[in-house]
Amino acid sequence: MSETHTPERRIPASFWLGLVGAIAALLGLLALVWFKVENKELTAAQNWALLAVVIVGLLVWAWVNRAELATMLTSRGAALNTNAILSLLAVAAIAFVLNYWLIPRHLGRYKLDLTAGHYYTLSEQTKNVVGAITAADPIELVAFIPEDSYRQLGGDVRALELNRKRLEEYGRLSGNLSVKTLDPNIATEARQIREESSLPSLPQLGAIVRFKKDPTALETIQGLDESQITQGLSKLLDSKGVKRKVYFLTGHGEMPLTQVAPEPGKPLSGINLAAYKNDLEQNRYEVAEQPLIATGVPADCDVLVSIGARTAFSEAEITALRTYLKDGGRFLVALDPEGQSGLEGLLAEYGIDWQANVVQDSQFSLQPGTDLFVSLTYGTHELVRGLERYPAIFDRAGYFKRGAVPTGVDYFDLMRSSTGAKAQVRAATAVPGATEPAPAPGEASGPFDLLVAVSTQDKPETAEDEKADDKKAEEAPAADEPRTRIVAVSSPSFFGLTMPGAANTVIAVDAVNWLADNTKDLGIKPLNPWEREQERMIQMTTATRNKVLLFTFLLPLLLVIAAGLVVGVARSRR
């Protein structure tokens, strides 16, 4: 009997070639996705290399299986399959255009933030600052986040992701602002940026903003909070402008601008204005000291500051101050309840009556038995708008009363104590210019005005004024009459007491911004670390609930019905 041998079936080499191509394409695609998800930085060459592996792998697989692909495409039902594939590609293309071009670049301002503190919504001031960036001079925002070292130090990874989301929001506001995130320790591009911008080092958990056409024109940002980023952008846009000048008065026992050592047993005695001076300089103000003003306030003074004067100003100095204010001067003053500056009479001329009686607020006391307390009661003025969640710290604070406010002057109570606050009224002499007699000794009850402001109004024009203005307009354009502005604070230590989440620093800087007419930087408030969890919680009102119902249920349903009607009408016309 003859034996039959079954021929051995060999797998053709082309099969292995196609398999290798498919595996290479799959691994290359997975690598691209993994680097994107893990936010790992790749150079342009590495990105192109991985993309080339995917494309070549797919081409090899398609060439090996070209016969099967040709049969599939020419078989019955291939047209239906092709239509289905094209439909899927069209949906994917529409989704890509919407999510990566139309919404981020043109509809980024419109969103529905359901969190209690509008945690994911940038402020109007931020939108205005970003909107001022022009296409002729675009800006690049580069954030530096050292992820590995951040995690090793126990950093909050969730906070890191929130920072990234906030940075993405900046990029959605304008096509003239590009945003990227780099790891300064491993990214090659980070080193290139440091060399291009001539920086000695890159900020860790910070950012830089720079003009794309001039990388050396930049601002360094030590942090990723909205207030820090927006102020950095504002400073960069103003970098070609003239710095405003702020003069701090000295010679009357004012709080020093430099650091001083505290006295033994008196930890608050070392409070100074060094940090405040640095904050103002970071906001592009030029800070200088003015020993005496007997010869008048310097002509280049934008804001005059007196913090905690303890000895009396001379008559000549008071006269110079009065003249400065009548000419539209801007004055930031913090009075000391134990001081004898004599400025209270000048303030009374604008309706601010000073009461040199120390306020105690046991309900909001930070240290029982002391005069250290916080306040959360704000007015509606733009200087303090949006600070309702931010406590301000006061120590040994007096208080103000609304006096006889002259015609043409607006009085604003910016911050008050609680209704449960008390003040021990000491016997005192009447203040020159005050409208009320000196209070009798005893106990006064709150609320007390702790922070106030006044501003003169524009004078209403009469018919004669209009004729005179028309005549002047023919000769030369008339300049606006300057407004007098004063911000009065009831405690000098307000400017030196800082702690995370407190509003003191924001108010102190914004007071100068408001006085100097730098209102574009008002309203950019830092996130409160004490209430971040509460601010991130979803809080829905009836109005927001209706909006969610409209966009998630009714609108898609209406679109489906509309699409069905269009298809039905099209078929009926065949």
C-alpha positions as a printed NumPy array, in Angstrom:
array([[  0.   ,   0.   ,   0.   ],
       [  1.242,   3.357,  -0.853],
       [  1.243,   5.993,   1.81 ],
       [ -0.258,   9.418,   1.124],
       [  1.535,  12.445,   2.484],
       [ -0.4  ,  15.63 ,   3.262],
       [  1.604,  18.581,   2.027],
       [  2.821,  20.785,   4.858],
       [  0.967,  24.134,   4.988],
       [  3.354,  26.987,   5.3  ],
       [  2.347,  30.481,   6.388],
       [  3.511,  32.878,   3.725],
       [  6.063,  35.505,   4.682],
       [  3.675,  38.217,   3.565],
       [  1.339,  37.275,   6.432],
       [  4.069,  37.896,   8.991],
       [  4.96 ,  41.157,   7.27 ],
       [  1.354,  42.347,   7.478],
       [  1.104,  41.249,  11.115],
       [  4.253,  43.155,  12.015],
       [  2.914,  46.247,  10.227],
       [ -0.419,  46.043,  12.091],
       [  1.282,  45.575,  15.477],
       [  3.675,  48.467,  14.805],
       [  0.765,  50.736,  13.837],
       [ -1.194,  49.718,  16.945],
       [  1.766,  50.238,  19.3  ],
       [  2.591,  53.61 ,  17.731],
       [ -1.011,  54.754,  18.122],
       [ -1.15 ,  53.552,  21.753],
       [  2.117,  55.368,  22.475],
       [  0.735,  58.649,  21.113],
       [ -2.418,  58.277,  23.204],
       [ -0.444,  57.371,  26.35 ],
       [  1.9  ,  60.358,  26.067],
       [ -1.111,  62.628,  25.6  ],
       [ -3.053,  61.209,  28.566],
       [ -0.018,  61.328,  30.879],
       [  0.829,  64.834,  29.638],
       [  4.366,  63.748,  28.745],
       [  6.247,  66.199,  26.608],
       [  7.635,  65.012,  23.253],
       [  9.759,  66.916,  20.805],
       [  8.432,  67.589,  17.32 ],
       [ 10.816,  64.959,  15.901],
       [  9.554,  62.326,  18.351],
       [  5.929,  63.108,  17.504],
       [  6.582,  62.822,  13.772],
       [  8.534,  59.598,  14.29 ],
       [  5.648,  57.911,  16.125],
       [  3.169,  59.175,  13.536],
       [  5.388,  57.803,  10.763],
       [  5.447,  54.365,  12.468],
       [  1.632,  54.341,  12.54 ],
       [  1.282,  55.375,   8.873],
       [  3.953,  52.997,   7.558],
       [  2.515,  50.118,   9.584],
       [ -0.969,  50.705,   8.183],
       [  0.375,  50.983,   4.623],
       [  2.32 ,  47.681,   4.974],
       [ -0.753,  45.89 ,   6.336],
       [ -2.926,  47.315,   3.541],
       [ -0.413,  46.249,   0.845],
       [ -0.191,  42.681,   2.184],
       [ -3.984,  42.397,   2.324],
       [ -4.657,  44.307,  -0.875],
       [ -6.554,  41.441,  -2.519],
       [ -8.94 ,  41.021,   0.432],
       [ -9.46 ,  44.775,   0.606],
       [-10.232,  44.968,  -3.12 ],
       [-12.775,  42.126,  -2.808],
       [-14.418,  43.785,   0.182],
       [-14.726,  47.118,  -1.585],
       [-16.223,  45.571,  -4.778],
       [-18.541,  43.139,  -3.035],
       [-22.278,  43.499,  -2.673],
       [-23.139,  45.998,   0.033],
       [-19.791,  47.797,  -0.305],
       [-21.625,  50.992,  -1.166],
       [-23.619,  50.747,   2.071],
       [-20.443,  50.128,   4.062],
       [-18.746,  53.072,   2.377],
       [-21.67 ,  55.349,   3.233],
       [-21.546,  54.233,   6.851],
       [-17.807,  54.876,   7.059],
       [-18.166,  58.295,   5.441],
       [-20.972,  59.166,   7.872],
       [-18.797,  58.217,  10.837],
       [-15.915,  60.258,   9.443],
       [-18.238,  63.242,   8.931],
       [-19.5  ,  63.033,  12.532],
       [-15.913,  62.773,  13.795],
       [-14.876,  65.766,  11.671],
       [-17.799,  67.86 ,  12.96 ],
       [-16.991,  66.936,  16.559],
       [-13.33 ,  67.816,  15.992],
       [-14.165,  71.221,  14.468],
       [-16.604,  72.025,  17.274],
       [-14.361,  70.969,  20.181],
       [-10.969,  72.061,  18.898],
       [-11.717,  75.123,  16.787],
       [-15.189,  76.7  ,  16.916],
       [-15.95 ,  76.407,  20.662],
       [-12.417,  77.028,  22.031],
       [-11.609,  79.945,  19.717],
       [-14.964,  81.62 ,  19.145],
       [-17.423,  80.461,  21.823],
       [-15.059,  80.082,  24.785],
       [-16.711,  82.963,  26.685],
       [-20.051,  81.143,  26.841],
       [-20.39 ,  78.373,  29.388],
       [-22.635,  77.203,  32.193],
       [-20.72 ,  76.982,  35.479],
       [-22.864,  75.245,  38.107],
       [-20.348,  75.434,  40.974],
       [-21.238,  77.535,  44.019],
       [-18.249,  79.853,  43.672],
       [-18.158,  79.863,  39.829],
       [-14.872,  78.05 ,  40.312],
       [-14.353,  77.287,  36.618],
       [-15.31 ,  80.724,  35.287],
       [-12.711,  83.414,  34.657],
       [-13.554,  86.924,  35.86 ],
       [-14.789,  89.683,  33.574],
       [-11.558,  91.567,  34.195],
       [ -9.571,  88.578,  32.917],
       [-11.733,  88.452,  29.802],
       [-11.172,  92.164,  29.225],
       [ -7.391,  91.883,  29.649],
       [ -7.15 ,  88.877,  27.312],
       [ -9.464,  90.635,  24.849],
       [ -6.967,  93.508,  24.644],
       [ -4.341,  91.221,  23.058],
       [ -4.106,  92.029,  19.362],
       [ -3.43 ,  89.821,  16.368],
       [ -0.576,  92.143,  15.424],
       [  1.219,  91.411,  18.714],
       [  0.15 ,  87.947,  19.963],
       [  1.185,  86.635,  23.382],
       [  2.316,  83.221,  24.57 ],
       [  1.472,  81.914,  28.051],
       [  3.769,  79.086,  29.143],
       [  3.094,  77.33 ,  32.459],
       [  5.84 ,  75.282,  34.116],
       [  4.691,  72.36 ,  36.251],
       [  7.35 ,  69.889,  37.525],
       [  4.996,  66.934,  37.854],
       [  7.319,  64.308,  39.337],
       [  8.803,  66.551,  42.011],
       [  5.344,  67.988,  42.735],
       [  3.95 ,  64.535,  43.449],
       [  6.993,  63.517,  45.494],
       [  6.46 ,  66.549,  47.723],
       [  2.889,  65.463,  48.377],
       [  1.226,  68.075,  46.179],
       [ -2.504,  67.89 ,  45.49 ],
       [ -2.766,  66.2  ,  42.084],
       [ -6.373,  67.326,  41.754],
       [ -5.306,  70.947,  42.229],
       [ -2.746,  70.369,  39.484],
       [ -5.481,  69.284,  37.083],
       [ -7.619,  72.257,  38.055],
       [ -4.714,  74.559,  37.238],
       [ -4.461,  72.938,  33.815],
       [ -8.172,  73.442,  33.209],
       [ -7.847,  77.097,  34.183],
       [ -4.987,  77.524,  31.729],
       [ -7.117,  75.942,  28.996],
       [ -9.822,  78.509,  29.727],
       [ -7.325,  81.297,  29.002],
       [ -6.59 ,  79.742,  25.617],
       [-10.29 ,  79.639,  24.76 ],
       [-10.774,  83.369,  25.323],
       [ -8.725,  84.58 ,  22.37 ],
       [ -6.953,  83.239,  19.332],
       [ -4.23 ,  85.819,  20.   ],
       [ -3.175,  84.046,  23.215],
       [ -1.534,  80.627,  22.939],
       [ -1.23 ,  78.46 ,  26.049],
       [  1.029,  75.514,  26.75 ],
       [  2.152,  73.527,  29.798],
       [  5.718,  72.218,  30.139],
       [  7.723,  70.329,  32.721],
       [ 10.738,  72.594,  33.351],
       [ 12.882,  69.657,  34.46 ],
       [ 12.554,  67.386,  31.427],
       [ 11.035,  69.311,  28.499],
       [ 13.545,  70.332,  25.842],
       [ 11.262,  73.177,  24.795],
       [ 11.424,  74.585,  28.339],
       [ 15.191,  74.905,  28.057],
       [ 14.815,  76.549,  24.659],
       [ 12.369,  79.085,  26.115],
       [ 14.78 ,  79.893,  28.945],
       [ 17.567,  80.55 ,  26.432],
       [ 15.359,  82.558,  24.024],
       [ 14.038,  84.759,  26.828],
       [ 17.437,  85.156,  28.533],
       [ 16.092,  83.88 ,  31.871],
       [ 18.484,  82.676,  34.581],
       [ 15.912,  80.068,  35.66 ],
       [ 12.314,  79.047,  35.049],
       [  9.592,  79.396,  37.713],
       [  8.529,  76.171,  39.409],
       [  4.726,  75.917,  39.508],
       [  4.61 ,  79.299,  37.803],
       [  4.495,  80.734,  34.309],
       [  5.823,  83.334,  31.944],
       [  3.938,  85.492,  29.462],
       [  5.844,  86.922,  26.514],
       [  5.297,  88.502,  23.152],
       [  5.784,  85.988,  20.335],
       [  7.549,  88.57 ,  18.174],
       [  9.88 ,  89.603,  21.016],
       [ 10.506,  86.684,  23.419],
       [ 12.73 ,  88.837,  25.64 ],
       [  9.766,  91.108,  26.49 ],
       [  8.135,  89.025,  29.194],
       [  6.722,  88.852,  32.705],
       [  7.497,  86.065,  35.173],
       [  4.564,  84.777,  37.258],
       [  5.245,  83.012,  40.556],
       [  2.028,  81.015,  40.753],
       [ -0.894,  79.759,  38.696],
       [ -3.814,  81.571,  40.336],
       [ -6.089,  83.596,  38.067],
       [ -5.179,  86.873,  39.778],
       [ -1.461,  86.181,  39.261],
       [ -1.773,  85.145,  35.608],
       [ -4.093,  87.994,  34.64 ],
       [ -1.984,  90.605,  36.412],
       [  1.066,  89.22 ,  34.612],
       [ -0.72 ,  89.648,  31.275],
       [ -1.826,  93.151,  32.247],
       [  1.725,  94.109,  33.216],
       [  3.075,  92.754,  29.92 ],
       [  0.523,  94.746,  27.929],
       [  1.462,  97.866,  29.928],
       [  5.198,  97.192,  29.761],
       [  5.704,  99.945,  27.208],
       [  3.792, 102.49 ,  29.296],
       [  4.993, 104.832,  32.031],
       [  5.023, 103.533,  35.603],
       [  2.763, 105.322,  38.052],
       [  4.447, 106.923,  41.065],
       [  3.374, 106.206,  44.662],
       [  4.859, 108.325,  47.459],
       [  4.855, 107.089,  51.081],
       [  5.01 , 109.898,  53.639],
       [  7.635, 109.633,  56.379],
       [  8.776, 111.75 ,  59.308],
       [  5.7  , 111.296,  61.507],
       [  6.286, 107.806,  62.904],
       [  4.709, 106.039,  59.91 ],
       [  5.   , 102.288,  59.444],
       [  8.386, 101.506,  57.794],
       [  8.781, 100.281,  54.215],
       [ 11.624,  97.959,  55.225],
       [ 11.639,  94.913,  57.46 ],
       [ 12.167,  95.504,  61.19 ],
       [ 12.725,  93.068,  64.056],
       [  9.786,  92.71 ,  66.504],
       [ 10.194,  93.854,  70.082],
       [ 10.553,  91.087,  72.706],
       [  7.135,  89.864,  73.782],
       [  5.362,  91.912,  71.076],
       [  5.133,  89.763,  67.911],
       [  2.988,  92.316,  66.03 ],
       [  5.496,  95.125,  66.651],
       [  7.579,  93.909,  63.696],
       [  4.808,  94.563,  61.16 ],
       [  6.089,  96.616,  58.234],
       [  5.238,  97.553,  54.664],
       [  8.046,  95.657,  52.89 ],
       [  5.674,  93.067,  51.405],
       [  3.183,  95.792,  50.423],
       [  5.925,  97.753,  48.682],
       [  6.919,  94.61 ,  46.777],
       [  3.289,  93.967,  45.769],
       [  2.973,  97.481,  44.372],
       [  6.241,  97.166,  42.458],
       [  5.06 ,  93.848,  41.047],
       [  2.02 ,  95.744,  39.766],
       [  4.28 ,  98.216,  37.925],
       [  4.135, 101.053,  40.454],
       [  7.24 , 103.028,  41.3  ],
       [  7.453, 103.421,  45.08 ],
       [  9.346, 106.226,  46.814],
       [  9.462, 107.87 ,  50.238],
       [  8.656, 111.541,  50.826],
       [ 10.102, 112.784,  54.154],
       [  8.241, 116.105,  54.384],
       [  5.658, 117.808,  52.239],
       [  6.058, 121.34 ,  53.556],
       [  7.097, 122.414,  50.066],
       [  4.189, 120.602,  48.437],
       [  3.442, 117.186,  47.011],
       [  5.761, 116.152,  44.13 ],
       [  4.32 , 116.918,  40.711],
       [  4.751, 113.322,  39.502],
       [  2.777, 111.856,  42.435],
       [ -0.102, 109.625,  41.314],
       [ -1.012, 108.369,  44.788],
       [  0.063, 109.755,  48.172],
       [  0.145, 107.306,  51.097],
       [  0.279, 107.794,  54.869],
       [  0.242, 104.604,  56.951],
       [  0.101, 104.936,  60.743],
       [  1.424, 108.448,  61.384],
       [  1.801, 108.862,  65.163],
       [  3.039, 112.44 ,  65.476],
       [  1.36 , 115.608,  64.258],
       [  1.711, 117.071,  60.803],
       [  2.667, 120.726,  60.777],
       [  0.216, 123.421,  59.695],
       [  2.235, 123.913,  56.516],
       [  2.021, 120.2  ,  55.743],
       [ -1.746, 120.117,  56.354],
       [ -2.131, 123.126,  54.056],
       [ -0.066, 121.41 ,  51.35 ],
       [ -2.212, 118.275,  51.69 ],
       [ -5.412, 120.32 ,  51.496],
       [ -4.213, 122.017,  48.316],
       [ -3.178, 118.68 ,  46.821],
       [ -6.618, 117.172,  47.453],
       [ -8.493, 120.208,  46.133],
       [ -6.512, 119.893,  42.91 ],
       [ -7.738, 116.321,  42.4  ],
       [ -5.175, 114.486,  44.53 ],
       [ -5.377, 110.817,  45.458],
       [ -4.744, 109.94 ,  49.115],
       [ -4.511, 106.561,  50.891],
       [ -4.42 , 107.   ,  54.67 ],
       [ -4.447, 104.572,  57.601],
       [ -5.012, 106.188,  60.998],
       [ -3.675, 104.873,  64.294],
       [ -6.09 , 105.052,  67.266],
       [ -3.112, 105.886,  69.481],
       [ -1.617, 108.411,  67.056],
       [ -1.847, 112.185,  67.055],
       [ -1.362, 112.928,  63.346],
       [ -3.933, 115.707,  63.065],
       [ -5.169, 114.303,  59.731],
       [ -8.658, 113.668,  61.117],
       [ -9.613, 117.321,  60.605],
       [ -8.637, 117.136,  56.932],
       [-10.689, 113.939,  56.472],
       [-13.685, 115.553,  58.192],
       [-13.766, 118.153,  55.404],
       [-14.774, 115.293,  53.066],
       [-17.357, 113.759,  55.429],
       [-15.069, 111.164,  57.093],
       [-15.316, 111.448,  60.893],
       [-12.54 , 109.514,  62.663],
       [-13.241, 107.798,  66.002],
       [-10.017, 106.84 ,  67.798],
       [-11.648, 104.097,  69.863],
       [-10.374, 100.531,  69.552],
       [-12.922,  98.05 ,  68.163],
       [-13.303,  94.609,  69.726],
       [-15.334,  91.937,  67.95 ],
       [-15.62 ,  88.829,  70.118],
       [-17.785,  87.09 ,  67.511],
       [-14.992,  87.146,  64.906],
       [-11.965,  87.337,  67.209],
       [ -8.843,  85.484,  66.088],
       [ -7.236,  85.508,  69.537],
       [ -9.508,  85.775,  72.583],
       [ -8.56 ,  88.665,  74.83 ],
       [ -6.931,  90.659,  72.017],
       [ -8.076,  93.278,  69.522],
       [ -7.341,  90.976,  66.546],
       [-10.467,  90.1  ,  64.536],
       [-11.714,  89.523,  60.998],
       [-14.529,  91.081,  59.01 ],
       [-16.618,  89.682,  56.168],
       [-19.065,  92.565,  55.724],
       [-18.342,  94.396,  52.483],
       [-19.975,  97.242,  50.609],
       [-20.877,  97.242,  46.92 ],
       [-18.103,  99.509,  45.639],
       [-15.969,  98.166,  42.786],
       [-12.89 ,  98.225,  45.022],
       [-14.269,  95.399,  47.212],
       [-16.718,  93.769,  44.821],
       [-16.398,  89.979,  44.72 ],
       [-14.64 ,  89.684,  48.091],
       [-17.621,  88.365,  50.033],
       [-15.904,  85.039,  50.757],
       [-12.585,  86.559,  51.801],
       [-12.041,  87.683,  55.413],
       [ -9.98 ,  90.799,  56.135],
       [ -7.864,  91.012,  59.295],
       [ -7.831,  94.008,  61.639],
       [ -5.775,  94.655,  64.767],
       [ -6.263,  97.577,  67.148],
       [ -8.603,  99.254,  64.684],
       [-10.545, 102.444,  65.27 ],
       [-13.571, 103.265,  63.161],
       [-15.176, 105.959,  61.013],
       [-18.556, 107.659,  60.95 ],
       [-20.277, 109.292,  58.035],
       [-20.103, 113.006,  58.743],
       [-21.371, 115.999,  56.805],
       [-20.511, 114.936,  53.277],
       [-20.101, 118.059,  51.108],
       [-22.189, 118.548,  47.983],
       [-20.508, 116.91 ,  45.031],
       [-18.786, 114.218,  47.105],
       [-19.732, 110.515,  47.221],
       [-19.13 , 108.552,  50.447],
       [-18.656, 104.753,  50.327],
       [-18.513, 102.392,  53.3  ],
       [-16.289,  99.613,  51.949],
       [-16.1  ,  97.355,  55.006],
       [-17.84 ,  97.122,  58.362],
       [-17.508,  95.178,  61.581],
       [-20.245,  92.831,  62.763],
       [-23.254,  94.146,  64.672],
       [-21.896,  92.538,  67.822],
       [-18.671,  94.57 ,  67.847],
       [-17.996,  96.959,  70.73 ],
       [-15.714,  99.94 ,  71.248],
       [-14.718, 101.593,  74.489],
       [-15.214, 105.33 ,  73.972],
       [-12.63 , 107.443,  75.734],
       [-13.04 , 111.067,  76.676],
       [-11.717, 113.159,  73.803],
       [-11.673, 116.663,  72.485],
       [-13.737, 117.652,  69.476],
       [-12.088, 117.138,  66.104],
       [-11.786, 120.343,  64.028],
       [-14.221, 120.124,  61.12 ],
       [-16.217, 117.221,  62.591],
       [-19.996, 117.582,  62.552],
       [-20.66 , 115.775,  65.836],
       [-19.461, 116.673,  69.341],
       [-16.857, 114.469,  70.978],
       [-18.593, 111.313,  72.282],
       [-19.028, 110.84 ,  76.004],
       [-17.061, 108.032,  77.684],
       [-18.816, 104.678,  77.541],
       [-19.359, 101.76 ,  75.18 ],
       [-20.36 , 102.077,  71.527],
       [-21.997,  99.241,  69.598],
       [-21.385,  98.148,  66.028],
       [-21.488,  97.867,  63.161],
       [-18.532, 100.21 ,  62.665],
       [-17.118, 101.494,  59.383],
       [-13.596, 100.076,  59.161],
       [-12.743, 101.024,  55.594],
       [-14.246, 103.974,  53.703],
       [-13.68 , 105.946,  50.504],
       [-14.796, 109.28 ,  49.098],
       [-14.718, 110.656,  45.573],
       [-15.71 , 114.009,  44.17 ],
       [-18.299, 114.044,  41.428],
       [-18.173, 115.642,  37.992],
       [-19.676, 119.127,  38.191],
       [-22.972, 119.476,  36.301],
       [-22.686, 121.83 ,  33.362],
       [-24.893, 124.897,  33.051],
       [-25.865, 126.629,  29.824],
       [-23.082, 129.161,  30.405],
       [-20.598, 126.318,  30.933],
       [-21.625, 124.69 ,  27.67 ],
       [-21.115, 127.957,  25.78 ],
       [-17.741, 128.426,  27.411],
       [-16.802, 124.829,  26.567],
       [-17.796, 125.325,  22.928],
       [-15.623, 128.407,  22.764],
       [-12.686, 126.603,  24.396],
       [-13.141, 123.601,  22.079],
       [-12.516, 125.854,  19.1  ],
       [ -9.213, 126.92 ,  20.637],
       [ -7.947, 123.672,  22.194],
       [ -9.42 , 120.392,  23.494],
       [-10.348, 120.621,  27.174],
       [ -8.941, 118.097,  29.65 ],
       [-11.232, 116.326,  32.107],
       [-11.284, 117.886,  35.568],
       [ -9.445, 115.561,  37.972],
       [-11.462, 113.879,  40.704],
       [-10.328, 113.906,  44.318],
       [-10.251, 110.441,  45.848],
       [ -9.495, 109.275,  49.389],
       [ -9.368, 105.773,  50.872],
       [ -9.232, 105.689,  54.681],
       [ -8.343, 102.574,  56.698],
       [ -8.945, 102.249,  60.443],
       [ -5.8  , 100.252,  61.293],
       [ -2.195, 100.691,  60.055],
       [ -1.459,  96.99 ,  60.649],
       [ -4.092,  96.155,  58.   ],
       [ -1.313,  96.562,  55.418],
       [  1.118,  94.265,  57.21 ],
       [ -1.148,  91.417,  58.356],
       [ -1.286,  88.666,  55.75 ],
       [ -2.344,  85.039,  55.82 ],
       [ -3.601,  82.537,  53.206],
       [ -7.094,  83.409,  52.071],
       [ -7.161,  86.872,  53.684],
       [ -8.23 ,  89.848,  51.588],
       [ -5.8  ,  92.401,  53.07 ],
       [ -3.244,  92.202,  50.262],
       [ -5.891,  92.356,  47.522],
       [ -7.651,  95.351,  49.102],
       [ -4.376,  97.191,  49.78 ],
       [ -3.218,  96.871,  46.162],
       [ -6.667,  97.529,  44.704],
       [ -6.971, 100.692,  46.827],
       [ -3.964, 102.107,  44.961],
       [ -5.345, 100.781,  41.65 ],
       [ -8.633, 102.601,  42.241],
       [ -6.947, 105.787,  43.393],
       [ -4.669, 105.753,  40.33 ],
       [ -7.583, 105.063,  37.928],
       [ -6.079, 101.658,  37.143],
       [ -9.501, 100.014,  37.21 ],
       [ -8.692,  97.316,  34.653],
       [ -6.866,  95.378,  37.383],
       [ -9.765,  95.59 ,  39.86 ],
       [-11.932,  92.555,  40.435],
       [ -9.293,  89.848,  39.852],
       [ -9.644,  87.956,  43.113],
       [ -7.587,  84.916,  44.215],
       [ -9.329,  81.662,  44.984],
       [ -9.996,  81.215,  48.679],
       [ -8.117,  78.097,  49.908],
       [-10.396,  77.912,  52.951],
       [-13.479,  77.353,  50.817],
       [-12.26 ,  75.636,  47.674],
       [-14.289,  72.497,  48.41 ],
       [-17.454,  74.513,  48.973],
       [-16.802,  76.614,  45.881],
       [-16.448,  73.501,  43.717],
       [-19.767,  72.012,  44.867],
       [-22.612,  72.155,  42.365],
       [-25.315,  74.591,  43.386],
       [-28.354,  74.776,  41.114],
       [-31.014,  77.435,  41.22 ],
       [-34.303,  77.211,  39.359],
       [-32.823,  79.224,  36.492],
       [-29.726,  77.024,  36.124],
       [-31.858,  73.876,  36.417],
       [-33.984,  75.086,  33.519],
       [-30.868,  75.8  ,  31.458],
       [-29.499,  72.31 ,  32.094],
       [-32.859,  70.794,  31.107],
       [-32.913,  72.889,  27.938],
       [-29.391,  72.044,  26.742],
       [-29.246,  68.377,  27.772],
       [-32.763,  67.177,  26.936],
       [-35.028,  69.57 ,  25.072],
       [-32.493,  70.969,  22.581],
       [-31.145,  67.528,  21.441],
       [-34.717,  66.268,  21.184],
       [-35.708,  69.232,  19.024],
       [-32.67 ,  68.69 ,  16.798],
       [-33.595,  65.007,  16.283],
       [-37.191,  65.946,  15.451],
       [-35.995,  68.637,  13.051],
       [-33.629,  66.185,  11.342],
       [-36.475,  63.67 ,  10.985],
       [-38.745,  66.286,   9.439],
       [-36.039,  67.288,   6.952],
       [-35.489,  63.636,   5.92 ],
       [-39.267,  63.056,   5.631],
       [-39.75 ,  66.096,   3.429],
       [-36.807,  65.085,   1.241],
       [-38.211,  61.553,   0.706],
       [-41.711,  62.827,  -0.059],
       [-40.339,  64.921,  -2.915],
       [-38.685,  61.978,  -4.674]])
